[in-house]
DNA sequence: TGACGTTCCGGACAG
DNA sequence: CGGAACGTCA
């Protein structure tokens, strides 16, 4: 115990040892929130207040769940059996597997990822002769997911016009189709679990009395459905320990509702609100910069980070002439950091949008510095891997039409569009899956389709007694995928990825420990346990609280869940010492010795779309706050006068955020020398700024001899300072597009508008 | 059926 | 500009 609690600061200690009541922990960036969460769990167990089976800990990412598990087992030698630690989706999957009958799902229900969901919606629109121009599949998908994230079924969605009524109708059709196929999308995992528990009182009470302690990580990221899910799980007795930071709420666009924090405080009558404001990550100037910036937001719960680490270095600000030059400057600075002994992996380059990475990557590549880009496609999302998985899905649940369509003719086996049309007609007519409709298709199409069915059936039969990895191997071989890729020019990588699916299955089996003691519960599991896990009580099937592994699931089903819920990482080059490139969003939760935040320009950061959104700029500011607080010792912030975007040169003003940061903590590396240079030799400066290959615009500039130039800074009585982005027309008819930053883009008649030139 | 051309579009994210 | 998605042709 001594050991467990030592080195905690007073606030951390207070949080860890709170009584079993609802608690809200406002945990600032770098304040040791994961430590508090894990120590809390360990303390509850070690003091005998709760058995491991009484713990439910929820996270958003598999990574966070795994991290919690790792730290927990390092902290104490207790067995973690019975403890439920996982993502919302992983935990819901477990519950639905265990109670599939009550949830009205087939035992082998499968999970649609967003790709599958979208393709299913496209199929559905086509089958119902819906104009996909009028009802774009993507919009319908957002509509459906948005409704589900608010806990609304189609029947509960209010529609006030024909358009929305149609959307609701399509939502209903979509849900019916999912049910027919035995598939659920991500949002459905949560909604279905929510409905299951709210309708089934014995089951609900069973879990409510089992999970006396519910711990939630990143609480500010919860959406309405997740919040209600937690309320349901907690009941009146559950002690919910919610940890979050309203200042780091950056996922409103995907349904997160920061309001859940104050709602929680109110509805759970939280008496224990603890702020963790001691920061163990960043030096003073960095922290001051973050604090001063975020103070510009309203509606904060209120929090101010402080550190004992001293002021440290000033935050370095750099103004580049072009995005290219910005990249070159980053490389020069990074090189000298490395020369001073910094590890490359301790240096991060952050950007607001992915499009910015290309220029930086290009420059890094030319300079030979190893780098690693986060984001992008992950292992289980690769086409060839999805193909292999689709074969396995069909063996486990043949009614999954997405899986069927993905591989019925891949590799090609003479099943063309005509055959599939016939098949789809038959399936629609009888209201059955494509697989089940095959016998109704006659003629040549029927023969080739029949052969495909035989392939799947044979694979199932031949592999029924094989261990999972061997099963996967056999299926990949039988599918013909390898042969297909052998004939393809660049198929070698794909074949290697197919081999990796087998490795993934091997790893999965060893981690899940078939036939051995299970590790703690992370996501789906297929453990075959000793003794029954599901017991019947008053006619209701419930989980035996002591059973370590409640879910009876075939190894294949479990592996398929795993593939859907954990897309795997995309780190081909992981492990080597490389510069880290990523968006600000994906940097959340990480920390680096040195951080570059790039592209601090109006329109980019804050992003132009955020201006129109309710609370959009505040979210951008929180995003900037997240970015700043990633840095431990050194922080660079840069912006550029010009930037290539969508194949066009853009002229941006520097971000408003500069005015919101404390002058005393900043050090401007680029005094306004370049501005003078500009006005003195505009043309030469432009060509320099534009770089090679963009002389088109440079020529335009020369052409327009009307007293104003593209790129010139101007001032307007009403709109303030702006930059001329483009000029159209000539002479007395000339009009200019001027970017006035927060006042937006204006089109002004140059002969009418009263503009003044601004220098530097 | 696949190779190639054309058009369209452009924010961030995990499960 | 660069990619995804769709259309056309051999």
CSV table of C-alpha atoms in Angstrom, one decimal, chain A residues 521-714:
chain,number,residue,atom,x,y,z
A,521,UNK,CA,-10.4,-8.9,-20.7
A,522,UNK,CA,-9.5,-6.7,-23.5
A,523,UNK,CA,-12.0,-6.6,-26.3
A,524,UNK,CA,-13.4,-9.9,-27.6
A,525,UNK,CA,-12.2,-13.1,-26.3
A,526,UNK,CA,-12.8,-16.6,-27.3
A,527,UNK,CA,-11.5,-18.3,-24.2
A,528,UNK,CA,-13.0,-21.7,-23.6
A,529,UNK,CA,-13.4,-21.6,-19.9
A,530,UNK,CA,-13.8,-24.2,-17.2
A,531,UNK,CA,-17.3,-24.4,-16.0
A,532,UNK,CA,-20.4,-22.5,-17.2
A,533,UNK,CA,-20.1,-18.8,-17.5
A,534,UNK,CA,-23.7,-18.2,-18.4
A,535,UNK,CA,-26.2,-19.2,-15.8
A,536,UNK,CA,-29.9,-19.1,-15.8
A,537,UNK,CA,-31.6,-17.1,-13.1
A,538,UNK,CA,-35.4,-16.5,-13.0
A,539,UNK,CA,-35.5,-17.6,-16.6
A,540,UNK,CA,-33.0,-15.0,-17.6
A,541,UNK,CA,-29.5,-15.8,-18.9
A,542,UNK,CA,-26.9,-13.8,-17.0
A,543,UNK,CA,-23.2,-13.9,-16.6
A,544,UNK,CA,-21.7,-15.7,-13.7
A,545,UNK,CA,-19.8,-12.9,-12.0
A,546,UNK,CA,-17.0,-15.2,-11.0
A,547,UNK,CA,-16.5,-16.7,-14.4
A,548,UNK,CA,-13.4,-15.2,-15.8
A,549,UNK,CA,-14.4,-15.6,-19.4
A,550,UNK,CA,-18.1,-15.4,-19.9
A,551,UNK,CA,-18.2,-15.6,-23.6
A,552,UNK,CA,-18.4,-18.8,-25.5
A,553,UNK,CA,-17.3,-18.0,-29.0
A,554,UNK,CA,-15.5,-19.9,-31.7
A,555,UNK,CA,-11.9,-18.8,-32.2
A,556,UNK,CA,-12.8,-17.7,-35.7
A,557,UNK,CA,-15.7,-15.5,-34.5
A,558,UNK,CA,-13.4,-14.0,-31.9
A,559,UNK,CA,-10.6,-13.3,-34.4
A,560,UNK,CA,-13.1,-11.6,-36.7
A,561,UNK,CA,-14.3,-9.4,-33.9
A,562,UNK,CA,-10.7,-8.6,-33.1
A,563,UNK,CA,-10.0,-7.7,-36.8
A,564,UNK,CA,-13.0,-5.3,-36.8
A,565,UNK,CA,-12.5,-3.7,-33.5
A,566,UNK,CA,-8.8,-3.4,-33.6
A,567,UNK,CA,-7.8,-2.3,-37.1
A,568,UNK,CA,-4.2,-2.8,-36.1
A,569,UNK,CA,-1.5,-0.2,-36.5
A,570,UNK,CA,0.1,1.1,-39.6
A,571,UNK,CA,3.6,1.2,-38.4
A,572,UNK,CA,5.6,-0.5,-41.0
A,573,UNK,CA,8.7,1.4,-40.0
A,574,UNK,CA,7.9,1.3,-36.3
A,575,UNK,CA,10.8,0.8,-33.9
A,576,UNK,CA,13.4,2.7,-35.7
A,577,UNK,CA,14.5,6.1,-34.5
A,578,UNK,CA,12.6,8.5,-36.7
A,579,UNK,CA,11.1,12.0,-36.7
A,580,UNK,CA,7.4,11.8,-35.8
A,581,UNK,CA,4.9,13.4,-38.2
A,582,UNK,CA,1.2,13.6,-37.4
A,583,UNK,CA,-1.9,15.7,-37.1
A,584,UNK,CA,-2.6,17.5,-33.9
A,585,UNK,CA,-5.6,15.2,-33.4
A,586,UNK,CA,-3.5,12.1,-33.4
A,587,UNK,CA,-0.9,13.7,-31.1
A,588,UNK,CA,-3.4,13.9,-28.3
A,589,UNK,CA,-2.1,11.8,-25.4
A,590,UNK,CA,1.5,11.8,-26.6
A,591,UNK,CA,4.5,13.8,-25.5
A,592,UNK,CA,7.8,14.8,-27.1
A,593,UNK,CA,10.9,16.6,-26.0
A,594,UNK,CA,10.7,19.0,-29.0
A,595,UNK,CA,7.5,19.8,-30.9
A,596,UNK,CA,7.0,21.8,-34.1
A,597,UNK,CA,3.5,23.1,-34.6
A,598,UNK,CA,3.2,24.2,-38.3
A,599,UNK,CA,0.9,26.2,-40.4
A,600,UNK,CA,-0.5,28.6,-37.8
A,601,UNK,CA,-2.5,30.6,-40.3
A,602,UNK,CA,-6.0,32.0,-40.5
A,603,UNK,CA,-8.0,29.5,-42.5
A,604,UNK,CA,-5.7,26.6,-41.7
A,605,UNK,CA,-5.4,26.8,-38.0
A,606,UNK,CA,-8.1,27.9,-37.0
A,607,UNK,CA,-9.5,26.0,-40.0
A,608,UNK,CA,-11.8,28.1,-42.2
A,609,UNK,CA,-14.7,25.7,-41.7
A,610,UNK,CA,-14.6,26.2,-38.0
A,611,UNK,CA,-15.7,29.8,-38.4
A,612,UNK,CA,-19.2,28.8,-39.5
A,613,UNK,CA,-19.6,26.2,-36.8
A,614,UNK,CA,-21.1,26.9,-33.5
A,615,UNK,CA,-18.2,27.0,-31.0
A,616,UNK,CA,-15.9,26.0,-33.9
A,617,UNK,CA,-13.1,28.5,-33.1
A,618,UNK,CA,-13.1,27.5,-29.4
A,619,UNK,CA,-12.6,23.9,-30.5
A,620,UNK,CA,-9.7,25.0,-32.7
A,621,UNK,CA,-8.3,26.8,-29.7
A,622,UNK,CA,-8.5,23.6,-27.6
A,623,UNK,CA,-6.8,21.8,-30.5
A,624,UNK,CA,-4.0,24.3,-30.3
A,625,UNK,CA,-3.9,23.9,-26.6
A,626,UNK,CA,-3.5,20.1,-27.1
A,627,UNK,CA,-0.7,20.8,-29.6
A,628,UNK,CA,1.2,23.1,-27.2
A,629,UNK,CA,1.0,20.8,-24.3
A,630,UNK,CA,2.6,17.9,-26.2
A,631,UNK,CA,6.0,19.6,-25.8
A,632,UNK,CA,8.3,18.9,-22.9
A,633,UNK,CA,11.3,21.1,-23.3
A,634,UNK,CA,11.2,22.9,-26.6
A,635,UNK,CA,8.3,24.3,-28.7
A,636,UNK,CA,8.4,25.8,-32.2
A,637,UNK,CA,5.4,27.4,-33.8
A,638,UNK,CA,5.6,28.4,-37.5
A,639,UNK,CA,3.4,30.0,-40.1
A,640,UNK,CA,3.9,30.9,-43.7
A,641,UNK,CA,3.1,33.8,-45.9
A,642,UNK,CA,2.2,31.6,-48.9
A,643,UNK,CA,1.0,28.0,-49.1
A,644,UNK,CA,0.1,25.6,-51.9
A,645,UNK,CA,-3.4,24.3,-51.4
A,646,UNK,CA,-5.6,22.5,-53.8
A,647,UNK,CA,-3.1,23.3,-56.5
A,648,UNK,CA,-3.4,27.0,-55.9
A,649,UNK,CA,-1.3,29.5,-54.0
A,650,UNK,CA,-2.9,30.7,-50.9
A,651,UNK,CA,-2.0,33.9,-49.0
A,652,UNK,CA,-2.8,33.6,-45.4
A,653,UNK,CA,-2.7,35.9,-42.5
A,654,UNK,CA,-0.9,34.7,-39.4
A,655,UNK,CA,-3.2,32.9,-37.0
A,656,UNK,CA,-5.2,34.9,-34.4
A,657,UNK,CA,-3.8,32.6,-31.8
A,658,UNK,CA,-0.5,34.5,-31.8
A,659,UNK,CA,-2.3,37.4,-30.3
A,660,UNK,CA,-3.6,35.1,-27.6
A,661,UNK,CA,-0.2,33.8,-26.5
A,662,UNK,CA,1.9,35.6,-23.9
A,663,UNK,CA,4.5,37.9,-25.5
A,664,UNK,CA,6.9,37.3,-22.7
A,665,UNK,CA,7.1,33.6,-23.4
A,666,UNK,CA,7.7,33.9,-27.1
A,667,UNK,CA,10.8,34.5,-29.1
A,668,UNK,CA,10.4,35.6,-32.7
A,669,UNK,CA,13.1,33.9,-34.7
A,670,UNK,CA,12.2,35.8,-37.9
A,671,UNK,CA,12.2,39.6,-37.4
A,672,UNK,CA,10.1,41.4,-40.0
A,673,UNK,CA,13.1,41.6,-42.4
A,674,UNK,CA,11.4,39.7,-45.1
A,675,UNK,CA,8.5,42.1,-45.2
A,676,UNK,CA,10.8,45.0,-46.2
A,677,UNK,CA,12.4,42.9,-48.8
A,678,UNK,CA,9.0,42.3,-50.2
A,679,UNK,CA,7.9,45.8,-50.6
A,680,UNK,CA,11.3,46.8,-51.9
A,681,UNK,CA,11.6,44.1,-54.5
A,682,UNK,CA,8.2,42.7,-54.9
A,683,UNK,CA,8.7,40.7,-58.0
A,684,UNK,CA,12.0,39.1,-57.0
A,685,UNK,CA,10.6,38.3,-53.6
A,686,UNK,CA,7.6,36.7,-55.1
A,687,UNK,CA,9.5,34.5,-57.4
A,688,UNK,CA,11.6,33.5,-54.4
A,689,UNK,CA,8.5,32.8,-52.3
A,690,UNK,CA,6.7,31.0,-55.1
A,691,UNK,CA,9.5,28.7,-55.8
A,692,UNK,CA,10.0,26.7,-59.0
A,693,UNK,CA,7.1,25.6,-61.1
A,694,UNK,CA,4.6,28.1,-60.0
A,695,UNK,CA,5.4,30.9,-62.4
A,696,UNK,CA,1.9,31.0,-63.6
A,697,UNK,CA,0.8,33.2,-60.7
A,698,UNK,CA,4.0,35.1,-60.8
A,699,UNK,CA,3.1,36.1,-64.4
A,700,UNK,CA,-0.3,37.1,-63.3
A,701,UNK,CA,1.2,39.4,-60.8
A,702,UNK,CA,3.2,41.2,-63.3
A,703,UNK,CA,0.2,41.5,-65.6
A,704,UNK,CA,-2.0,43.3,-63.2
A,705,UNK,CA,-0.7,46.8,-63.2
A,706,UNK,CA,-3.5,48.4,-61.3
A,707,UNK,CA,-1.7,49.6,-58.1
A,708,UNK,CA,-2.4,46.4,-56.2
A,709,UNK,CA,-0.6,43.1,-56.2
A,710,UNK,CA,-1.7,39.6,-55.2
A,711,UNK,CA,-0.2,38.8,-51.8
A,712,UNK,CA,-0.1,42.5,-50.7
A,713,UNK,CA,-1.3,43.3,-47.2
A,714,UNK,CA,-4.1,45.9,-47.1
